[in-house]
Every structure is written in structure tokens, then in C-alpha cells.
Amino acid sequence: MENRQNIVPKAALAITVGFFFYAWLTVPNNTEGSPVAVLGWAGAAFLYAAILATFATMFVAARRAYHADSWPWVLVVILFWPLSYVYALAVNRGEQRA
């Protein structure tokens, strides 16, 4: 069986990119209002799913950095959410430890 350590970051990245693409296609310029008014119910649910998925990736990345004793990365992935994807998917891919 292949390693499934990156399922959360990969799914979160797909949801987040999907939301940005959805918003780019559906939201006109100079739009104001609540998320439901701008995106509709489905778009607002997609927005909140992307937010929760990003927090899940931040947790996974911070946990991996903590277990690797890399305190600078712990701070970076907590303070700068895009770098949590970089850390979880490229720097520390979650290989099994012996």
C-alpha cells in the first residue's frame, strides 16, 4: 500500500485552488456584501470548506515540523498559511520514521 501521509494537504490544496477558480469565474469586479450574497450558498460553503482545509494543513505541517524539531518551520507554517502547503507537500512529505 502506498504512503497516504499527504492526503490532507493534497485534498486541502485541491479544495483551496478549486475555490479560487470558482470565485474567479463567478464573482464580478467591485462586488460587495456577505459571502452568501456574493458567492451564493454553494460558494459560501466552498469558502468555509477551503478555510477549514487550510487550517487542517497548517496543523499537519506544524505537527510534522514539531516532530522534526524544526522550530523555525513551526512558526512559519503557523504564521504564513501558503507555506504550510509548501512544507507539507515538498519539504517534509511525511515519510514513515523508523
PDB file as gemmi writes it, atoms N, CA and C in Angstrom:
CRYST1    1.000    1.000    1.000  90.00  90.00  90.00 P 1                      
ATOM      1  N   MET A   1       0.845  -1.183   0.000  1.00  0.00           N  
ATOM      2  CA  MET A   1       0.000   0.000   0.000  1.00  0.00           C  
ATOM      3  C   MET A   1       0.888   1.242   0.000  1.00  0.00           C  
ATOM      4  N   GLU A   2       0.509   2.192  -0.808  1.00  0.00           N  
ATOM      5  CA  GLU A   2       1.324   3.399  -0.893  1.00  0.00           C  
ATOM      6  C   GLU A   2       1.151   4.278   0.336  1.00  0.00           C  
ATOM      7  N   ASN A   3       2.091   5.169   0.511  1.00  0.00           N  
ATOM      8  CA  ASN A   3       2.083   6.076   1.651  1.00  0.00           C  
ATOM      9  C   ASN A   3       0.954   7.094   1.502  1.00  0.00           C  
ATOM     10  N   ARG A   4       0.086   7.189   2.514  1.00  0.00           N  
ATOM     11  CA  ARG A   4      -1.049   8.113   2.468  1.00  0.00           C  
ATOM     12  C   ARG A   4      -0.866   9.293   3.410  1.00  0.00           C  
ATOM     13  N   GLN A   5       0.355   9.653   3.697  1.00  0.00           N  
ATOM     14  CA  GLN A   5       0.615  10.726   4.645  1.00  0.00           C  
ATOM     15  C   GLN A   5       0.198  12.096   4.124  1.00  0.00           C  
ATOM     16  N   ASN A   6       0.117  12.274   2.824  1.00  0.00           N  
ATOM     17  CA  ASN A   6      -0.160  13.597   2.260  1.00  0.00           C  
ATOM     18  C   ASN A   6      -1.598  13.763   1.796  1.00  0.00           C  
ATOM     19  N   ILE A   7      -2.511  12.928   2.239  1.00  0.00           N  
ATOM     20  CA  ILE A   7      -3.891  13.023   1.768  1.00  0.00           C  
ATOM     21  C   ILE A   7      -4.546  14.338   2.214  1.00  0.00           C  
ATOM     22  N   VAL A   8      -4.298  14.775   3.437  1.00  0.00           N  
ATOM     23  CA  VAL A   8      -4.913  16.021   3.920  1.00  0.00           C  
ATOM     24  C   VAL A   8      -4.365  17.229   3.162  1.00  0.00           C  
ATOM     25  N   PRO A   9      -3.044  17.408   3.037  1.00  0.00           N  
ATOM     26  CA  PRO A   9      -2.557  18.581   2.294  1.00  0.00           C  
ATOM     27  C   PRO A   9      -2.960  18.575   0.818  1.00  0.00           C  
ATOM     28  N   LYS A  10      -2.970  17.406   0.188  1.00  0.00           N  
ATOM     29  CA  LYS A  10      -3.353  17.350  -1.229  1.00  0.00           C  
ATOM     30  C   LYS A  10      -4.826  17.688  -1.409  1.00  0.00           C  
ATOM     31  N   ALA A  11      -5.681  17.129  -0.571  1.00  0.00           N  
ATOM     32  CA  ALA A  11      -7.113  17.433  -0.665  1.00  0.00           C  
ATOM     33  C   ALA A  11      -7.373  18.904  -0.348  1.00  0.00           C  
ATOM     34  N   ALA A  12      -6.683  19.430   0.652  1.00  0.00           N  
ATOM     35  CA  ALA A  12      -6.858  20.842   1.018  1.00  0.00           C  
ATOM     36  C   ALA A  12      -6.399  21.756  -0.106  1.00  0.00           C  
ATOM     37  N   LEU A  13      -5.302  21.412  -0.744  1.00  0.00           N  
ATOM     38  CA  LEU A  13      -4.825  22.228  -1.859  1.00  0.00           C  
ATOM     39  C   LEU A  13      -5.820  22.190  -3.014  1.00  0.00           C  
ATOM     40  N   ALA A  14      -6.388  21.032  -3.288  1.00  0.00           N  
ATOM     41  CA  ALA A  14      -7.385  20.924  -4.357  1.00  0.00           C  
ATOM     42  C   ALA A  14      -8.632  21.747  -4.030  1.00  0.00           C  
ATOM     43  N   ILE A  15      -9.086  21.691  -2.786  1.00  0.00           N  
ATOM     44  CA  ILE A  15     -10.265  22.469  -2.386  1.00  0.00           C  
ATOM     45  C   ILE A  15      -9.981  23.964  -2.476  1.00  0.00           C  
ATOM     46  N   THR A  16      -8.825  24.394  -2.000  1.00  0.00           N  
ATOM     47  CA  THR A  16      -8.483  25.815  -2.000  1.00  0.00           C  
ATOM     48  C   THR A  16      -8.322  26.360  -3.416  1.00  0.00           C  
ATOM     49  N   VAL A  17      -7.600  25.634  -4.251  1.00  0.00           N  
ATOM     50  CA  VAL A  17      -7.438  26.070  -5.642  1.00  0.00           C  
ATOM     51  C   VAL A  17      -8.787  26.051  -6.352  1.00  0.00           C  
ATOM     52  N   GLY A  18      -9.592  25.034  -6.066  1.00  0.00           N  
ATOM     53  CA  GLY A  18     -10.928  24.975  -6.653  1.00  0.00           C  
ATOM     54  C   GLY A  18     -11.790  26.155  -6.260  1.00  0.00           C  
ATOM     55  N   PHE A  19     -11.713  26.552  -4.988  1.00  0.00           N  
ATOM     56  CA  PHE A  19     -12.481  27.720  -4.556  1.00  0.00           C  
ATOM     57  C   PHE A  19     -12.019  28.982  -5.262  1.00  0.00           C  
ATOM     58  N   PHE A  20     -10.701  29.200  -5.348  1.00  0.00           N  
ATOM     59  CA  PHE A  20     -10.213  30.408  -6.017  1.00  0.00           C  
ATOM     60  C   PHE A  20     -10.634  30.427  -7.490  1.00  0.00           C  
ATOM     61  N   PHE A  21     -10.620  29.275  -8.139  1.00  0.00           N  
ATOM     62  CA  PHE A  21     -11.058  29.192  -9.530  1.00  0.00           C  
ATOM     63  C   PHE A  21     -12.558  29.476  -9.639  1.00  0.00           C  
ATOM     64  N   TYR A  22     -13.351  28.910  -8.729  1.00  0.00           N  
ATOM     65  CA  TYR A  22     -14.795  29.156  -8.703  1.00  0.00           C  
ATOM     66  C   TYR A  22     -15.090  30.648  -8.503  1.00  0.00           C  
ATOM     67  N   ALA A  23     -14.398  31.266  -7.557  1.00  0.00           N  
ATOM     68  CA  ALA A  23     -14.611  32.685  -7.292  1.00  0.00           C  
ATOM     69  C   ALA A  23     -14.185  33.536  -8.484  1.00  0.00           C  
ATOM     70  N   TRP A  24     -13.111  33.158  -9.132  1.00  0.00           N  
ATOM     71  CA  TRP A  24     -12.635  33.896 -10.303  1.00  0.00           C  
ATOM     72  C   TRP A  24     -13.661  33.835 -11.429  1.00  0.00           C  
ATOM     73  N   LEU A  25     -14.330  32.692 -11.573  1.00  0.00           N  
ATOM     74  CA  LEU A  25     -15.321  32.542 -12.633  1.00  0.00           C  
ATOM     75  C   LEU A  25     -16.650  33.228 -12.319  1.00  0.00           C  
ATOM     76  N   THR A  26     -17.047  33.252 -11.057  1.00  0.00           N  
ATOM     77  CA  THR A  26     -18.409  33.680 -10.736  1.00  0.00           C  
ATOM     78  C   THR A  26     -18.549  35.081 -10.157  1.00  0.00           C  
ATOM     79  N   VAL A  27     -17.523  35.605  -9.539  1.00  0.00           N  
ATOM     80  CA  VAL A  27     -17.659  36.894  -8.848  1.00  0.00           C  
ATOM     81  C   VAL A  27     -17.257  38.033  -9.781  1.00  0.00           C  
ATOM     82  N   PRO A  28     -18.178  38.961 -10.028  1.00  0.00           N  
ATOM     83  CA  PRO A  28     -17.818  40.122 -10.852  1.00  0.00           C  
ATOM     84  C   PRO A  28     -16.949  41.108 -10.064  1.00  0.00           C  
ATOM     85  N   ASN A  29     -16.319  41.998 -10.768  1.00  0.00           N  
ATOM     86  CA  ASN A  29     -15.473  43.010 -10.125  1.00  0.00           C  
ATOM     87  C   ASN A  29     -16.327  43.981  -9.311  1.00  0.00           C  
ATOM     88  N   ASN A  30     -15.717  44.580  -8.295  1.00  0.00           N  
ATOM     89  CA  ASN A  30     -16.356  45.590  -7.444  1.00  0.00           C  
ATOM     90  C   ASN A  30     -17.638  45.081  -6.792  1.00  0.00           C  
ATOM     91  N   THR A  31     -17.576  43.875  -6.266  1.00  0.00           N  
ATOM     92  CA  THR A  31     -18.738  43.296  -5.602  1.00  0.00           C  
ATOM     93  C   THR A  31     -18.578  43.450  -4.104  1.00  0.00           C  
ATOM     94  N   GLU A  32     -19.648  43.853  -3.447  1.00  0.00           N  
ATOM     95  CA  GLU A  32     -19.634  43.999  -2.002  1.00  0.00           C  
ATOM     96  C   GLU A  32     -20.790  43.217  -1.413  1.00  0.00           C  
ATOM     97  N   GLY A  33     -20.621  42.788  -0.168  1.00  0.00           N  
ATOM     98  CA  GLY A  33     -21.684  42.096   0.531  1.00  0.00           C  
ATOM     99  C   GLY A  33     -21.152  40.894   1.290  1.00  0.00           C  
ATOM    100  N   SER A  34     -22.055  40.161   1.869  1.00  0.00           N  
ATOM    101  CA  SER A  34     -21.678  38.977   2.641  1.00  0.00           C  
ATOM    102  C   SER A  34     -21.238  37.861   1.695  1.00  0.00           C  
ATOM    103  N   PRO A  35     -20.557  36.849   2.216  1.00  0.00           N  
ATOM    104  CA  PRO A  35     -20.159  35.738   1.347  1.00  0.00           C  
ATOM    105  C   PRO A  35     -21.343  35.070   0.645  1.00  0.00           C  
ATOM    106  N   VAL A  36     -22.459  34.940   1.339  1.00  0.00           N  
ATOM    107  CA  VAL A  36     -23.621  34.307   0.715  1.00  0.00           C  
ATOM    108  C   VAL A  36     -24.189  35.191  -0.391  1.00  0.00           C  
ATOM    109  N   ALA A  37     -24.202  36.503  -0.177  1.00  0.00           N  
ATOM    110  CA  ALA A  37     -24.714  37.417  -1.197  1.00  0.00           C  
ATOM    111  C   ALA A  37     -23.816  37.441  -2.432  1.00  0.00           C  
ATOM    112  N   VAL A  38     -22.520  37.317  -2.225  1.00  0.00           N  
ATOM    113  CA  VAL A  38     -21.579  37.395  -3.340  1.00  0.00           C  
ATOM    114  C   VAL A  38     -21.431  36.045  -4.037  1.00  0.00           C  
ATOM    115  N   LEU A  39     -21.276  34.978  -3.267  1.00  0.00           N  
ATOM    116  CA  LEU A  39     -20.966  33.663  -3.833  1.00  0.00           C  
ATOM    117  C   LEU A  39     -22.164  32.734  -3.951  1.00  0.00           C  
ATOM    118  N   GLY A  40     -23.240  33.030  -3.235  1.00  0.00           N  
ATOM    119  CA  GLY A  40     -24.349  32.093  -3.165  1.00  0.00           C  
ATOM    120  C   GLY A  40     -24.085  31.079  -2.054  1.00  0.00           C  
ATOM    121  N   TRP A  41     -25.084  30.257  -1.766  1.00  0.00           N  
ATOM    122  CA  TRP A  41     -24.932  29.281  -0.679  1.00  0.00           C  
ATOM    123  C   TRP A  41     -23.835  28.266  -0.971  1.00  0.00           C  
ATOM    124  N   ALA A  42     -23.793  27.771  -2.194  1.00  0.00           N  
ATOM    125  CA  ALA A  42     -22.784  26.766  -2.546  1.00  0.00           C  
ATOM    126  C   ALA A  42     -21.374  27.357  -2.486  1.00  0.00           C  
ATOM    127  N   GLY A  43     -21.215  28.572  -2.984  1.00  0.00           N  
ATOM    128  CA  GLY A  43     -19.911  29.223  -2.945  1.00  0.00           C  
ATOM    129  C   GLY A  43     -19.455  29.530  -1.536  1.00  0.00           C  
ATOM    130  N   ALA A  44     -20.398  29.932  -0.675  1.00  0.00           N  
ATOM    131  CA  ALA A  44     -20.046  30.197   0.723  1.00  0.00           C  
ATOM    132  C   ALA A  44     -19.635  28.910   1.422  1.00  0.00           C  
ATOM    133  N   ALA A  45     -20.331  27.815   1.146  1.00  0.00           N  
ATOM    134  CA  ALA A  45     -19.941  26.523   1.722  1.00  0.00           C  
ATOM    135  C   ALA A  45     -18.562  26.111   1.215  1.00  0.00           C  
ATOM    136  N   PHE A  46     -18.292  26.368  -0.055  1.00  0.00           N  
ATOM    137  CA  PHE A  46     -16.981  26.082  -0.646  1.00  0.00           C  
ATOM    138  C   PHE A  46     -15.904  26.928   0.030  1.00  0.00           C  
ATOM    139  N   LEU A  47     -16.202  28.196   0.301  1.00  0.00           N  
ATOM    140  CA  LEU A  47     -15.275  29.091   1.000  1.00  0.00           C  
ATOM    141  C   LEU A  47     -14.913  28.543   2.376  1.00  0.00           C  
ATOM    142  N   TYR A  48     -15.937  28.167   3.150  1.00  0.00           N  
ATOM    143  CA  TYR A  48     -15.677  27.682   4.504  1.00  0.00           C  
ATOM    144  C   TYR A  48     -14.984  26.319   4.491  1.00  0.00           C  
ATOM    145  N   ALA A  49     -15.248  25.501   3.501  1.00  0.00           N  
ATOM    146  CA  ALA A  49     -14.526  24.230   3.357  1.00  0.00           C  
ATOM    147  C   ALA A  49     -13.049  24.490   3.063  1.00  0.00           C  
ATOM    148  N   ALA A  50     -12.765  25.479   2.232  1.00  0.00           N  
ATOM    149  CA  ALA A  50     -11.376  25.826   1.920  1.00  0.00           C  
ATOM    150  C   ALA A  50     -10.659  26.359   3.157  1.00  0.00           C  
ATOM    151  N   ILE A  51     -11.358  27.145   3.975  1.00  0.00           N  
ATOM    152  CA  ILE A  51     -10.750  27.668   5.204  1.00  0.00           C  
ATOM    153  C   ILE A  51     -10.438  26.539   6.171  1.00  0.00           C  
ATOM    154  N   LEU A  52     -11.384  25.641   6.381  1.00  0.00           N  
ATOM    155  CA  LEU A  52     -11.158  24.504   7.286  1.00  0.00           C  
ATOM    156  C   LEU A  52     -10.046  23.587   6.767  1.00  0.00           C  
ATOM    157  N   ALA A  53     -10.013  23.360   5.461  1.00  0.00           N  
ATOM    158  CA  ALA A  53      -8.974  22.516   4.880  1.00  0.00           C  
ATOM    159  C   ALA A  53      -7.595  23.157   5.043  1.00  0.00           C  
ATOM    160  N   THR A  54      -7.524  24.477   4.928  1.00  0.00           N  
ATOM    161  CA  THR A  54      -6.247  25.165   5.121  1.00  0.00           C  
ATOM    162  C   THR A  54      -5.783  25.056   6.567  1.00  0.00           C  
ATOM    163  N   PHE A  55      -6.708  25.197   7.522  1.00  0.00           N  
ATOM    164  CA  PHE A  55      -6.328  25.021   8.924  1.00  0.00           C  
ATOM    165  C   PHE A  55      -5.879  23.582   9.197  1.00  0.00           C  
ATOM    166  N   ALA A  56      -6.498  22.613   8.560  1.00  0.00           N  
ATOM    167  CA  ALA A  56      -6.068  21.220   8.721  1.00  0.00           C  
ATOM    168  C   ALA A  56      -4.651  21.031   8.184  1.00  0.00           C  
ATOM    169  N   THR A  57      -4.339  21.654   7.054  1.00  0.00           N  
ATOM    170  CA  THR A  57      -2.987  21.573   6.503  1.00  0.00           C  
ATOM    171  C   THR A  57      -1.983  22.277   7.405  1.00  0.00           C  
ATOM    172  N   MET A  58      -2.375  23.408   7.973  1.00  0.00           N  
ATOM    173  CA  MET A  58      -1.483  24.100   8.904  1.00  0.00           C  
ATOM    174  C   MET A  58      -1.188  23.224  10.117  1.00  0.00           C  
ATOM    175  N   PHE A  59      -2.195  22.531  10.619  1.00  0.00           N  
ATOM    176  CA  PHE A  59      -1.997  21.634  11.755  1.00  0.00           C  
ATOM    177  C   PHE A  59      -1.055  20.497  11.395  1.00  0.00           C  
ATOM    178  N   VAL A  60      -1.276  19.869  10.243  1.00  0.00           N  
ATOM    179  CA  VAL A  60      -0.420  18.761   9.809  1.00  0.00           C  
ATOM    180  C   VAL A  60       1.021  19.231   9.634  1.00  0.00           C  
ATOM    181  N   ALA A  61       1.209  20.370   8.987  1.00  0.00           N  
ATOM    182  CA  ALA A  61       2.561  20.880   8.751  1.00  0.00           C  
ATOM    183  C   ALA A  61       3.242  21.267  10.058  1.00  0.00           C  
ATOM    184  N   ALA A  62       2.519  21.927  10.957  1.00  0.00           N  
ATOM    185  CA  ALA A  62       3.116  22.311  12.243  1.00  0.00           C  
ATOM    186  C   ALA A  62       3.464  21.084  13.070  1.00  0.00           C  
ATOM    187  N   ARG A  63       2.633  20.081  13.033  1.00  0.00           N  
ATOM    188  CA  ARG A  63       2.907  18.843  13.773  1.00  0.00           C  
ATOM    189  C   ARG A  63       4.156  18.147  13.225  1.00  0.00           C  
ATOM    190  N   ARG A  64       4.259  18.086  11.895  1.00  0.00           N  
ATOM    191  CA  ARG A  64       5.449  17.466  11.289  1.00  0.00           C  
ATOM    192  C   ARG A  64       6.708  18.260  11.632  1.00  0.00           C  
ATOM    193  N   ALA A  65       6.624  19.581  11.587  1.00  0.00           N  
ATOM    194  CA  ALA A  65       7.785  20.413  11.913  1.00  0.00           C  
ATOM    195  C   ALA A  65       8.161  20.250  13.377  1.00  0.00           C  
ATOM    196  N   TYR A  66       7.170  20.151  14.241  1.00  0.00           N  
ATOM    197  CA  TYR A  66       7.436  19.956  15.663  1.00  0.00           C  
ATOM    198  C   TYR A  66       8.149  18.622  15.905  1.00  0.00           C  
ATOM    199  N   HIS A  67       7.667  17.568  15.267  1.00  0.00           N  
ATOM    200  CA  HIS A  67       8.294  16.255  15.443  1.00  0.00           C  
ATOM    201  C   HIS A  67       9.680  16.185  14.803  1.00  0.00           C  
ATOM    202  N   ALA A  68       9.942  17.048  13.842  1.00  0.00           N  
ATOM    203  CA  ALA A  68      11.271  17.117  13.229  1.00  0.00           C  
ATOM    204  C   ALA A  68      12.189  18.071  13.984  1.00  0.00           C  
ATOM    205  N   ASP A  69      11.711  18.646  15.094  1.00  0.00           N  
ATOM    206  CA  ASP A  69      12.459  19.623  15.888  1.00  0.00           C  
ATOM    207  C   ASP A  69      12.922  20.808  15.053  1.00  0.00           C  
ATOM    208  N   SER A  70      12.050  21.294  14.207  1.00  0.00           N  
ATOM    209  CA  SER A  70      12.347  22.442  13.360  1.00  0.00           C  
ATOM    210  C   SER A  70      11.443  23.602  13.767  1.00  0.00           C  
ATOM    211  N   TRP A  71      11.859  24.306  14.806  1.00  0.00           N  
ATOM    212  CA  TRP A  71      11.039  25.398  15.343  1.00  0.00           C  
ATOM    213  C   TRP A  71      10.850  26.560  14.381  1.00  0.00           C  
ATOM    214  N   PRO A  72      11.828  26.900  13.552  1.00  0.00           N  
ATOM    215  CA  PRO A  72      11.541  27.963  12.570  1.00  0.00           C  
ATOM    216  C   PRO A  72      10.400  27.592  11.630  1.00  0.00           C  
ATOM    217  N   TRP A  73      10.357  26.330  11.204  1.00  0.00           N  
ATOM    218  CA  TRP A  73       9.263  25.904  10.326  1.00  0.00           C  
ATOM    219  C   TRP A  73       7.934  25.883  11.069  1.00  0.00           C  
ATOM    220  N   VAL A  74       7.936  25.548  12.341  1.00  0.00           N  
ATOM    221  CA  VAL A  74       6.692  25.576  13.119  1.00  0.00           C  
ATOM    222  C   VAL A  74       6.107  26.984  13.091  1.00  0.00           C  
ATOM    223  N   LEU A  75       6.927  27.968  13.346  1.00  0.00           N  
ATOM    224  CA  LEU A  75       6.451  29.354  13.328  1.00  0.00           C  
ATOM    225  C   LEU A  75       6.026  29.799  11.932  1.00  0.00           C  
ATOM    226  N   VAL A  76       6.795  29.410  10.919  1.00  0.00           N  
ATOM    227  CA  VAL A  76       6.488  29.824   9.551  1.00  0.00           C  
ATOM    228  C   VAL A  76       5.151  29.250   9.087  1.00  0.00           C  
ATOM    229  N   VAL A  77       4.910  27.951   9.335  1.00  0.00           N  
ATOM    230  CA  VAL A  77       3.666  27.354   8.835  1.00  0.00           C  
ATOM    231  C   VAL A  77       2.449  27.845   9.610  1.00  0.00           C  
ATOM    232  N   ILE A  78       2.644  28.306  10.835  1.00  0.00           N  
ATOM    233  CA  ILE A  78       1.516  28.852  11.584  1.00  0.00           C  
ATOM    234  C   ILE A  78       1.227  30.294  11.161  1.00  0.00           C  
ATOM    235  N   LEU A  79       2.249  31.075  10.888  1.00  0.00           N  
ATOM    236  CA  LEU A  79       2.057  32.485  10.569  1.00  0.00           C  
ATOM    237  C   LEU A  79       1.758  32.755   9.093  1.00  0.00           C  
ATOM    238  N   PHE A  80       2.252  31.934   8.189  1.00  0.00           N  
ATOM    239  CA  PHE A  80       2.081  32.142   6.748  1.00  0.00           C  
ATOM    240  C   PHE A  80       1.455  30.897   6.143  1.00  0.00           C  
ATOM    241  N   TRP A  81       0.116  30.917   5.991  1.00  0.00           N  
ATOM    242  CA  TRP A  81      -0.590  29.707   5.594  1.00  0.00           C  
ATOM    243  C   TRP A  81      -0.174  29.141   4.243  1.00  0.00           C  
ATOM    244  N   PRO A  82       0.213  29.916   3.220  1.00  0.00           N  
ATOM    245  CA  PRO A  82       0.621  29.272   1.974  1.00  0.00           C  
ATOM    246  C   PRO A  82       1.871  28.407   2.137  1.00  0.00           C  
ATOM    247  N   LEU A  83       2.741  28.776   3.062  1.00  0.00           N  
ATOM    248  CA  LEU A  83       3.951  27.984   3.260  1.00  0.00           C  
ATOM    249  C   LEU A  83       3.669  26.664   3.966  1.00  0.00           C  
ATOM    250  N   SER A  84       2.499  26.533   4.586  1.00  0.00           N  
ATOM    251  CA  SER A  84       2.159  25.240   5.177  1.00  0.00           C  
ATOM    252  C   SER A  84       1.975  24.191   4.085  1.00  0.00           C  
ATOM    253  N   TYR A  85       1.451  24.588   2.924  1.00  0.00           N  
ATOM    254  CA  TYR A  85       1.338  23.662   1.799  1.00  0.00           C  
ATOM    255  C   TYR A  85       2.722  23.286   1.275  1.00  0.00           C  
ATOM    256  N   VAL A  86       3.608  24.268   1.177  1.00  0.00           N  
ATOM    257  CA  VAL A  86       4.972  24.003   0.707  1.00  0.00           C  
ATOM    258  C   VAL A  86       5.677  23.034   1.648  1.00  0.00           C  
ATOM    259  N   TYR A  87       5.566  23.268   2.938  1.00  0.00           N  
ATOM    260  CA  TYR A  87       6.240  22.405   3.899  1.00  0.00           C  
ATOM    261  C   TYR A  87       5.658  20.992   3.881  1.00  0.00           C  
ATOM    262  N   ALA A  88       4.332  20.884   3.885  1.00  0.00           N  
ATOM    263  CA  ALA A  88       3.699  19.566   3.969  1.00  0.00           C  
ATOM    264  C   ALA A  88       3.869  18.754   2.687  1.00  0.00           C  
ATOM    265  N   LEU A  89       3.926  19.418   1.542  1.00  0.00           N  
ATOM    266  CA  LEU A  89       3.991  18.682   0.282  1.00  0.00           C  
ATOM    267  C   LEU A  89       5.382  18.593  -0.325  1.00  0.00           C  
ATOM    268  N   ALA A  90       6.306  19.461   0.060  1.00  0.00           N  
ATOM    269  CA  ALA A  90       7.628  19.457  -0.575  1.00  0.00           C  
ATOM    270  C   ALA A  90       8.769  19.249   0.415  1.00  0.00           C  
ATOM    271  N   VAL A  91       8.755  19.961   1.528  1.00  0.00           N  
ATOM    272  CA  VAL A  91       9.895  19.902   2.446  1.00  0.00           C  
ATOM    273  C   VAL A  91       9.837  18.646   3.295  1.00  0.00           C  
ATOM    274  N   ASN A  92       8.753  18.444   4.012  1.00  0.00           N  
ATOM    275  CA  ASN A  92       8.585  17.274   4.877  1.00  0.00           C  
ATOM    276  C   ASN A  92       7.367  16.531   4.369  1.00  0.00           C  
ATOM    277  N   ARG A  93       7.583  15.530   3.552  1.00  0.00           N  
ATOM    278  CA  ARG A  93       6.486  14.818   2.887  1.00  0.00           C  
ATOM    279  C   ARG A  93       5.819  13.771   3.764  1.00  0.00           C  
ATOM    280  N   GLY A  94       6.249  13.644   5.002  1.00  0.00           N  
ATOM    281  CA  GLY A  94       5.595  12.720   5.915  1.00  0.00           C  
ATOM    282  C   GLY A  94       6.002  11.277   5.727  1.00  0.00           C  
ATOM    283  N   GLU A  95       7.242  11.029   5.325  1.00  0.00           N  
ATOM    284  CA  GLU A  95       7.698   9.658   5.191  1.00  0.00           C  
ATOM    285  C   GLU A  95       7.680   8.978   6.552  1.00  0.00           C  
ATOM    286  N   GLN A  96       7.488   7.680   6.532  1.00  0.00           N  
ATOM    287  CA  GLN A  96       7.465   6.920   7.767  1.00  0.00           C  
ATOM    288  C   GLN A  96       8.842   6.965   8.444  1.00  0.00           C  
ATOM    289  N   ARG A  97       8.815   7.205   9.739  1.00  0.00           N  
ATOM    290  CA  ARG A  97      10.058   7.213  10.501  1.00  0.00           C  
ATOM    291  C   ARG A  97      10.320   5.822  11.039  1.00  0.00           C  
ATOM    292  N   ALA A  98      11.574   5.465  11.145  1.00  0.00           N  
ATOM    293  CA  ALA A  98      11.949   4.133  11.631  1.00  0.00           C  
ATOM    294  C   ALA A  98      11.838   4.054  13.133  1.00  0.00           C  
TER     295      ALA A  98                                                      
END                                                                             
